[in-house]
Coordinates of C-alpha atoms and ligand atoms in Angstrom, one line a residue:
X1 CA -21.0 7.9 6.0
X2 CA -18.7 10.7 5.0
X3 CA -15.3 9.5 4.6
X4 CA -11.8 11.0 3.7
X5 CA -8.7 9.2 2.2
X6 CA -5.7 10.5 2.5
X7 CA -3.2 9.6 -0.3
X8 CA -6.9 9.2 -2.2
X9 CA -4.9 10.1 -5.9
X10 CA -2.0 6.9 -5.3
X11 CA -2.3 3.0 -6.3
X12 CA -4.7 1.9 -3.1
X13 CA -6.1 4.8 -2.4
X14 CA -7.7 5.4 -5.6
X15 CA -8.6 1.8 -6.0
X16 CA -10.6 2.3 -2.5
X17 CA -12.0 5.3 -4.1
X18 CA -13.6 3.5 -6.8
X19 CA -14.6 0.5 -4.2
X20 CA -16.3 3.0 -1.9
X21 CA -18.4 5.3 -4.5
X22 CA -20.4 1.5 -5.7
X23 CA -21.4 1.6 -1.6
X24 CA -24.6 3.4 -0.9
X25 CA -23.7 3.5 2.7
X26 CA -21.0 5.9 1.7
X27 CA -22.5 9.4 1.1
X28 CA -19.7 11.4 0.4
X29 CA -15.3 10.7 -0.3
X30 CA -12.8 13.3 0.0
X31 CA -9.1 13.0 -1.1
X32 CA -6.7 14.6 0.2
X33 CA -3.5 14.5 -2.0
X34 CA -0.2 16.6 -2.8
X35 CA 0.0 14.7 -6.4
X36 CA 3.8 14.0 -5.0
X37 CA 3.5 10.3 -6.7
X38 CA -0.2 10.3 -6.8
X39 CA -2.2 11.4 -10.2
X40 CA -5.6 13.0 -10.3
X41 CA -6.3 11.4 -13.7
X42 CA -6.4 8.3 -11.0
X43 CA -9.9 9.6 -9.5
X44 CA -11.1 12.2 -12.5
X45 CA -13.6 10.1 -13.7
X46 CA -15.1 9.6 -9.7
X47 CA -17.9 11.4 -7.5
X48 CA -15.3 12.4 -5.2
X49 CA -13.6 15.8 -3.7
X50 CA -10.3 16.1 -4.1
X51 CA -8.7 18.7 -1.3
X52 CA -4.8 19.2 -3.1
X53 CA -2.3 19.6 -0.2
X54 CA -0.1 18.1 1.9
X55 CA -0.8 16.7 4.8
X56 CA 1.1 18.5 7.0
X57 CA -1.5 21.3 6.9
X58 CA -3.5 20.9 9.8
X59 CA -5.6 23.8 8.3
X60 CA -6.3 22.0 5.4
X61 CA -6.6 18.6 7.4
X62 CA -9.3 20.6 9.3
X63 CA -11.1 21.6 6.3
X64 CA -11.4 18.1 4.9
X65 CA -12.2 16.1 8.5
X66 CA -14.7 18.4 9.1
X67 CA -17.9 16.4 10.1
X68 CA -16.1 12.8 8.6
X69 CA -16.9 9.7 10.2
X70 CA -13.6 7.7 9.2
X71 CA -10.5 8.5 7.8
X72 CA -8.8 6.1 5.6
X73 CA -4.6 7.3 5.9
X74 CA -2.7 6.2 3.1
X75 CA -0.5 9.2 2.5
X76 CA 2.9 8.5 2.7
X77 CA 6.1 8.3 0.6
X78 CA 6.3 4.8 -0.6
X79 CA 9.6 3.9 -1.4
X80 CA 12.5 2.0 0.6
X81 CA 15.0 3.0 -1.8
X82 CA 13.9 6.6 -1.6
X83 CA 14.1 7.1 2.1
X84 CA 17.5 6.1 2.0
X85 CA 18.0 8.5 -0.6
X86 CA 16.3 11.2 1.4
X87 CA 15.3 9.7 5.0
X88 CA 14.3 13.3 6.1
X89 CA 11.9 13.6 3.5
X90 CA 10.4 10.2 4.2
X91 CA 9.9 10.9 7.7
X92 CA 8.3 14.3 7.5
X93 CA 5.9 12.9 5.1
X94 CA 5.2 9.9 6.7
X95 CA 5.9 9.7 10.6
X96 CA 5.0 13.7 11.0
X97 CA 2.1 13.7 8.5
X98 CA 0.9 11.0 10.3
X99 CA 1.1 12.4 13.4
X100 CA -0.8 16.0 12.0
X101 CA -3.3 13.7 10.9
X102 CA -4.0 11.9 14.3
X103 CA -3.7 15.5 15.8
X104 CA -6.6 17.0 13.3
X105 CA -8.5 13.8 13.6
X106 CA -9.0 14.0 17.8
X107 CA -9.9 17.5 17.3
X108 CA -12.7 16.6 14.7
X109 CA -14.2 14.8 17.4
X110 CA -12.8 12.0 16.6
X111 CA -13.2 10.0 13.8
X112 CA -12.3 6.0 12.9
X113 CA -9.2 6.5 11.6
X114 CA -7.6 3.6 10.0
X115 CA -3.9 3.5 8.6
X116 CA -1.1 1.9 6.2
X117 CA 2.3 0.7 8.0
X118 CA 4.2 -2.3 6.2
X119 CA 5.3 -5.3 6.4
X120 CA 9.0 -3.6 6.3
X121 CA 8.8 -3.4 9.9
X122 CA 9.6 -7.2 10.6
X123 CA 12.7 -5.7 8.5
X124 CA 16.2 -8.0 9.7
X125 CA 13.8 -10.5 12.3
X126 CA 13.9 -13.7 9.9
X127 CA 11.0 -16.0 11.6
X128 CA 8.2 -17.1 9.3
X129 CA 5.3 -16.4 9.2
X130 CA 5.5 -13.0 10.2
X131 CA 2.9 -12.7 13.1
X132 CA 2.2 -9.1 14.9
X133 CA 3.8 -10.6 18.3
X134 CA 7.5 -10.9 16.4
X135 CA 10.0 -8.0 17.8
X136 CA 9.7 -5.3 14.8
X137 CA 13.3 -4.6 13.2
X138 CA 13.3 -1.9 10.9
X139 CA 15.9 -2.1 8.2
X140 CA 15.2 1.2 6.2
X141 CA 14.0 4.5 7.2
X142 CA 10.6 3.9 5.5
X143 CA 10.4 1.0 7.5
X144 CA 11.0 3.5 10.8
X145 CA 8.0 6.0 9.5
X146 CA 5.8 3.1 9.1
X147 CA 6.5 1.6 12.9
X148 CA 6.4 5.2 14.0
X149 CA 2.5 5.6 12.3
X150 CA 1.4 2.2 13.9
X151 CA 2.7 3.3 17.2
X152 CA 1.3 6.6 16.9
X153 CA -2.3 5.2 16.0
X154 CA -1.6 3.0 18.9
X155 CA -0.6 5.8 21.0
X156 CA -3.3 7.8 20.3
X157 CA -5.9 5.3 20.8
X158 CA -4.6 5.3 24.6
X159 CA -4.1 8.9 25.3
X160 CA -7.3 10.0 23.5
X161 CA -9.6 7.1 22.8
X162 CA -9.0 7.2 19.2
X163 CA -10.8 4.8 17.0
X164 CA -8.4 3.4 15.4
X165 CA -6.8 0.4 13.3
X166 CA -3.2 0.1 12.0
X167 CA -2.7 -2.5 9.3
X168 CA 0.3 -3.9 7.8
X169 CA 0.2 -4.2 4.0
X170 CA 2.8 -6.6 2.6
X171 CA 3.4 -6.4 -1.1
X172 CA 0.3 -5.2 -2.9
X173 CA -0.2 -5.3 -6.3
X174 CA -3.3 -4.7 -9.1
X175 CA -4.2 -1.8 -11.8
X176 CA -3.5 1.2 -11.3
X177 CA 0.0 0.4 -10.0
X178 CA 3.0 2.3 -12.0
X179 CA 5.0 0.1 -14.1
X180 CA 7.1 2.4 -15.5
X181 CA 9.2 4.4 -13.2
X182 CA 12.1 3.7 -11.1
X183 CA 10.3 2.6 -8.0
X184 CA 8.0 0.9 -10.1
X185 CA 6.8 -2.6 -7.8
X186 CA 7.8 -6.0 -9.2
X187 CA 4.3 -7.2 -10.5
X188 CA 3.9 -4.2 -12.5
X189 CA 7.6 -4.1 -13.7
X190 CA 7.6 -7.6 -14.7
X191 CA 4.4 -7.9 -16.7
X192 CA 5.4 -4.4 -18.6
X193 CA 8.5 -6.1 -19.4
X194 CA 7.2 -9.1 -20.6
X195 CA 4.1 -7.6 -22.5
X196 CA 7.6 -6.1 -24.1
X197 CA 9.4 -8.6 -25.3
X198 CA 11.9 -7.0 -22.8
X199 CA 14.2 -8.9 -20.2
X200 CA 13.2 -9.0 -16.8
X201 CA 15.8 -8.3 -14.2
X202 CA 16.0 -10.9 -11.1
X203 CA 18.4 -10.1 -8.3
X204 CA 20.1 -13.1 -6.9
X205 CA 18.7 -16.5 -7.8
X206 CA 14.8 -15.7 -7.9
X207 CA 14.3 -18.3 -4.5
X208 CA 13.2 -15.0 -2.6
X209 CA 9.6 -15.3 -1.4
X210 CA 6.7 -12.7 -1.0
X211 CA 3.1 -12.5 0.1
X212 CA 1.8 -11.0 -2.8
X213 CA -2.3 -9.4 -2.2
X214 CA -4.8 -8.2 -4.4
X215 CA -5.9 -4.6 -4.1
X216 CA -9.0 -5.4 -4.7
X217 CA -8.6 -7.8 -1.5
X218 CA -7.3 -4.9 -0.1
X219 CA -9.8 -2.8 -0.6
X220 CA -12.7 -5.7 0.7
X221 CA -11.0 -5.5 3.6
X222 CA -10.9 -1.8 4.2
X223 CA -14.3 -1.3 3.0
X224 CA -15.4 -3.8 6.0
X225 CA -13.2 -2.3 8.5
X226 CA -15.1 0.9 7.5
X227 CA -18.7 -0.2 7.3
X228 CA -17.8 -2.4 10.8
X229 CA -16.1 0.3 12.3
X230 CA -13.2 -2.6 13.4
X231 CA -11.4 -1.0 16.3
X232 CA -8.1 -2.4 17.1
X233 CA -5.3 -0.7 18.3
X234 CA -2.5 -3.6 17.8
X235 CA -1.1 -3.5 14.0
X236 CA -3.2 -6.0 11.8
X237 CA -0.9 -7.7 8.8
X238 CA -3.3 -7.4 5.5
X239 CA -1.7 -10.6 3.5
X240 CA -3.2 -14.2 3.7
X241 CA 0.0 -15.6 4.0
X242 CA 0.6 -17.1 0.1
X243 CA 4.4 -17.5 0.4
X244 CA 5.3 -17.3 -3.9
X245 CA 9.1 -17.6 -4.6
X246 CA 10.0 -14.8 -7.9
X247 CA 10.9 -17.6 -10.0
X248 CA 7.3 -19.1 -9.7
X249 CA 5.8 -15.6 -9.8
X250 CA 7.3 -15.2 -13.2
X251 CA 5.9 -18.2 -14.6
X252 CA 2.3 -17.1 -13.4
X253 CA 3.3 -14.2 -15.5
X254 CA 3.9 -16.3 -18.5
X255 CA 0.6 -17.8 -17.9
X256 CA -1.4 -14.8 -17.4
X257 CA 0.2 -13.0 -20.3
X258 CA 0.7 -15.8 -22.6
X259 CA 4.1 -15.0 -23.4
X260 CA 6.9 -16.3 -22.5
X261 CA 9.5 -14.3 -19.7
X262 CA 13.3 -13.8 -20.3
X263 CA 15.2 -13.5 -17.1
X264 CA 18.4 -11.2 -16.3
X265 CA 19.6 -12.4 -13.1
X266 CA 22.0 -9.8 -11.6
X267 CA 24.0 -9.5 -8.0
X268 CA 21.4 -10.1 -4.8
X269 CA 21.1 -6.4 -3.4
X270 CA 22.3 -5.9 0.3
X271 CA 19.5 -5.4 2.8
X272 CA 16.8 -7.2 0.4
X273 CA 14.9 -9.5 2.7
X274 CA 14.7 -12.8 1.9
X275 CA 11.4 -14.0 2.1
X276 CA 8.1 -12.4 3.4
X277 CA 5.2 -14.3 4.7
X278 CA 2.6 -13.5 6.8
X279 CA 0.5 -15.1 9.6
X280 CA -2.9 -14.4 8.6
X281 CA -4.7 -15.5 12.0
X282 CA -5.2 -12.0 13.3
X283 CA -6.9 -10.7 10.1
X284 CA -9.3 -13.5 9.3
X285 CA -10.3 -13.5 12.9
X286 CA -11.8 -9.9 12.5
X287 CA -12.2 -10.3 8.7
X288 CA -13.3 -13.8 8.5
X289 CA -16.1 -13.0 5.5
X290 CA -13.2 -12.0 3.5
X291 CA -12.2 -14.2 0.7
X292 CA -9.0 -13.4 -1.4
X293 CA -9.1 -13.3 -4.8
X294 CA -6.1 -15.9 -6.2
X295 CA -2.3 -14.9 -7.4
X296 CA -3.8 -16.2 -11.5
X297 CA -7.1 -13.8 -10.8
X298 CA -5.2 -10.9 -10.0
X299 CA -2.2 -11.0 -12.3
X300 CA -4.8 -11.4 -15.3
X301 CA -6.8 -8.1 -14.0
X302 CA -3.3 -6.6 -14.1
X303 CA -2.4 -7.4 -17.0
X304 CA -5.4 -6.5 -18.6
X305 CA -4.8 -3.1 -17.3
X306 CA -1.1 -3.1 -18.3
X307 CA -2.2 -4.4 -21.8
X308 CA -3.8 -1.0 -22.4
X309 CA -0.4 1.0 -21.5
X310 CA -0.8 3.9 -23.3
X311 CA -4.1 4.9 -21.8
X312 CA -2.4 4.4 -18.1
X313 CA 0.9 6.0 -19.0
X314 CA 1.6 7.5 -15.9
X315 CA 4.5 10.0 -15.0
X316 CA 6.9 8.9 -12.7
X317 CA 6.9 10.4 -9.1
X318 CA 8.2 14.1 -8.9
X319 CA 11.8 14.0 -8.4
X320 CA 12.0 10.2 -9.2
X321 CA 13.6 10.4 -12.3
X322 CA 17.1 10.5 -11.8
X323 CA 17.2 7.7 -9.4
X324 CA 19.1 4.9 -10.3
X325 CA 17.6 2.7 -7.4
X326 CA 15.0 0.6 -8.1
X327 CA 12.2 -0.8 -5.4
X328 CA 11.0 -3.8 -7.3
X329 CA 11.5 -6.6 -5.0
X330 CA 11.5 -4.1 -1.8
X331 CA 9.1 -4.4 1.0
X332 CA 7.4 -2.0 1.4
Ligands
NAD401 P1 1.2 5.6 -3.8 O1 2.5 6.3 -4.0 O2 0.5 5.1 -5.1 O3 0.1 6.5 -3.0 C1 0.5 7.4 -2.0 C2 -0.3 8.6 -2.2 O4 0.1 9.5 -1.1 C3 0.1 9.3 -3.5 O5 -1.1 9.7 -4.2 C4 0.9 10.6 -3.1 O6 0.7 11.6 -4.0 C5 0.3 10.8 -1.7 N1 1.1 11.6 -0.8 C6 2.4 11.3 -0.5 N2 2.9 12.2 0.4 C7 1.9 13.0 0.7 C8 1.7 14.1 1.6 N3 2.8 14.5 2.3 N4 0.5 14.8 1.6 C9 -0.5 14.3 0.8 N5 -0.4 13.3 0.0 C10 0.8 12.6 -0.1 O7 1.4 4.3 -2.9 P2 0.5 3.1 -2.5 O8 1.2 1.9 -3.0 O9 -0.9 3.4 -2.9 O10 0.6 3.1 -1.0 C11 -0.4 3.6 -0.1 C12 0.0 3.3 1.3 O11 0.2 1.9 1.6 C13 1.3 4.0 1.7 O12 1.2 4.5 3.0 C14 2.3 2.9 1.7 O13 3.4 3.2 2.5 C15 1.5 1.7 2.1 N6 2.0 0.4 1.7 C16 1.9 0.1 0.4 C17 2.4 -1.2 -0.1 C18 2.3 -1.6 -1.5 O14 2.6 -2.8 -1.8 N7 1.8 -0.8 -2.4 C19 2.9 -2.0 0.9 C20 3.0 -1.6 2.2 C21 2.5 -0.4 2.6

């Protein structure tokens, strides 16, 4: 199987990189990538072709599907906090890049193309667990690109017979993830701060809840979807439905690092969610050999990887910088 992943250089994608070159059913990986928050060092030491571009080039699109069997579309700009900044930005990138990428796809005789939308889509509709049948309300920008890219994949699939499969990641977390920039995630944030000795900032009380997932679940899961070809045009969630308050997260922190955690609670931002969960049903029906590795597995994997900090010092995002905003307890 040839297979390209968009966003290929990023936190998942190069993670599903690495899963995919240890499967012999997978002849050949391309990436493509514009580096915008990606880094090639992510992928330099893999068998795979990186195509460097944006994904708004439908004539480098065409280039890279040629002859693919499956397209893996993780390419998009990540950040709540940053759509707000710049919601045009967010869009092109991720609701029009999307949308080129759907467009190049049906033309290369179309391939399986599966895709990222979020969890930020359930946005201001409180029920718990979140289950794909809840009314979608979008309380960000980046949460409108990422319900635009699982209609589109929808809407394609319809028009054009599209193989397709949308999923929606909650909060993902593992190596490879940036600690150290302003939109760094919490897990990542937390544990660098910690390894430290610095404080840890909570905002509010620390009661909040997420569904926290491996990305090496993750990439289980997408590696199956691939091999399976799983076609399913309604949005799948990908999070098995571990509701963790931020308070307990931090003492699975002080486990998994063996050190202890110093906590700087500051106001509750407006517009944070409250608490994430998801309803899992949909996911282990078509996944049901998947297993997910535990919260304790996957915080010591990360911190492992965070524990050698120089050797993953990565640059923040291009343009990230100067932004005061931080995306740690976001949805994203
Ligand atoms: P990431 O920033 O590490 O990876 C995104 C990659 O896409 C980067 O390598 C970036 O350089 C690339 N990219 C961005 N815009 C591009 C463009 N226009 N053309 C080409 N490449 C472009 O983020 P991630 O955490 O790996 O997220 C991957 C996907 O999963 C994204 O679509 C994101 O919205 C979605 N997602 C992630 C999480 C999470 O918890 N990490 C949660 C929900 C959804």
């Amino acid at each position: 199987m040839k297979i390209v992943i968009t966003g290929g250089a990023g936190f998942i994608g190069s993670n599903l990189a690495r899963t995919l070159t240890e499967r012999r059913e997978i002849s050949q990986i391309r990436v493509i990538d514009n580096l915008s928050t990606g880094n090639k060092e992510n992928i330099a030491d893999l068998d795979v072709h990186l195509f460097e571009g944006d994904i708004q080039d439908a004539a480098l699109l065409e280039r890279a599907f040629h002859g693919v069997d499956a397209v893996v579309h993780l390419a998009a700009l990540p950040s709540v906090p940053r759509s707000v900044k710049d919601p045009l930005a967010s869009h092109h990138a991720n609701a029009t890049g999307t949308l080129q990428v759907l467009e190049v796809a049906r033309r290369a005789g179309n391939p399986h193309v599966i895709a990222a939308s979020s969890s930020s889509v359930y946005g201001a509709n409180r029920c718990l667990p979140k289950h794909e049948g809840l009314a979608t309300a979008p309380m960000s920008p980046y949460a409108v690109t990422k319900l635009a890219t699982e209609a589109y994949l929808g809407a394609y699939h319809h028009s054009f017979g599209l193989p397709v499969l949308p999923f929606r990641f909650f909060n993902v977390y593992g190596p490879g993830q940036c600690a150290d920039h302003p939109y760094a995630a919490v897990i990542p944030k937390w544990i660098n701060a910690t390894l430290n000795g610095r404080p840890l900032t909570v905002y509010g009380d620390g009661t909040q809840t997420r569904d926290f997932t491996y990305v090496g679940t993750v990439c289980q899961v997408l590696t199956d979807a691939l091999l399976r070809r799983v076609v399913e045009p309604r949005p799948v969630n990908l999070a098995f439905g571990h509701r963790i308050t931020l308070l307990s997260l931090i003492s699975e922190i002080e486990a998994a690092t063996g050190l202890r955690a110093f906590k700087e609670h500051t106001a509750r931002r407006v517009g944070d969610v409250t608490h994430s969960q998801a309803d899992e049903s949909r996911l282990r029906a078509l996944f049901p050999r998947i297993t997910p590795a535990p919260l304790q597995e996957g915080l010591r994997a990360t911190v492992n990887w965070l524990s050698r900090a120089d050797e993953h010092a990565t640059p923040a995002p291009a343009g990230s910088r100067n932004d005061a905003a931080s995306n740690q307890h976001a949805l994203f």
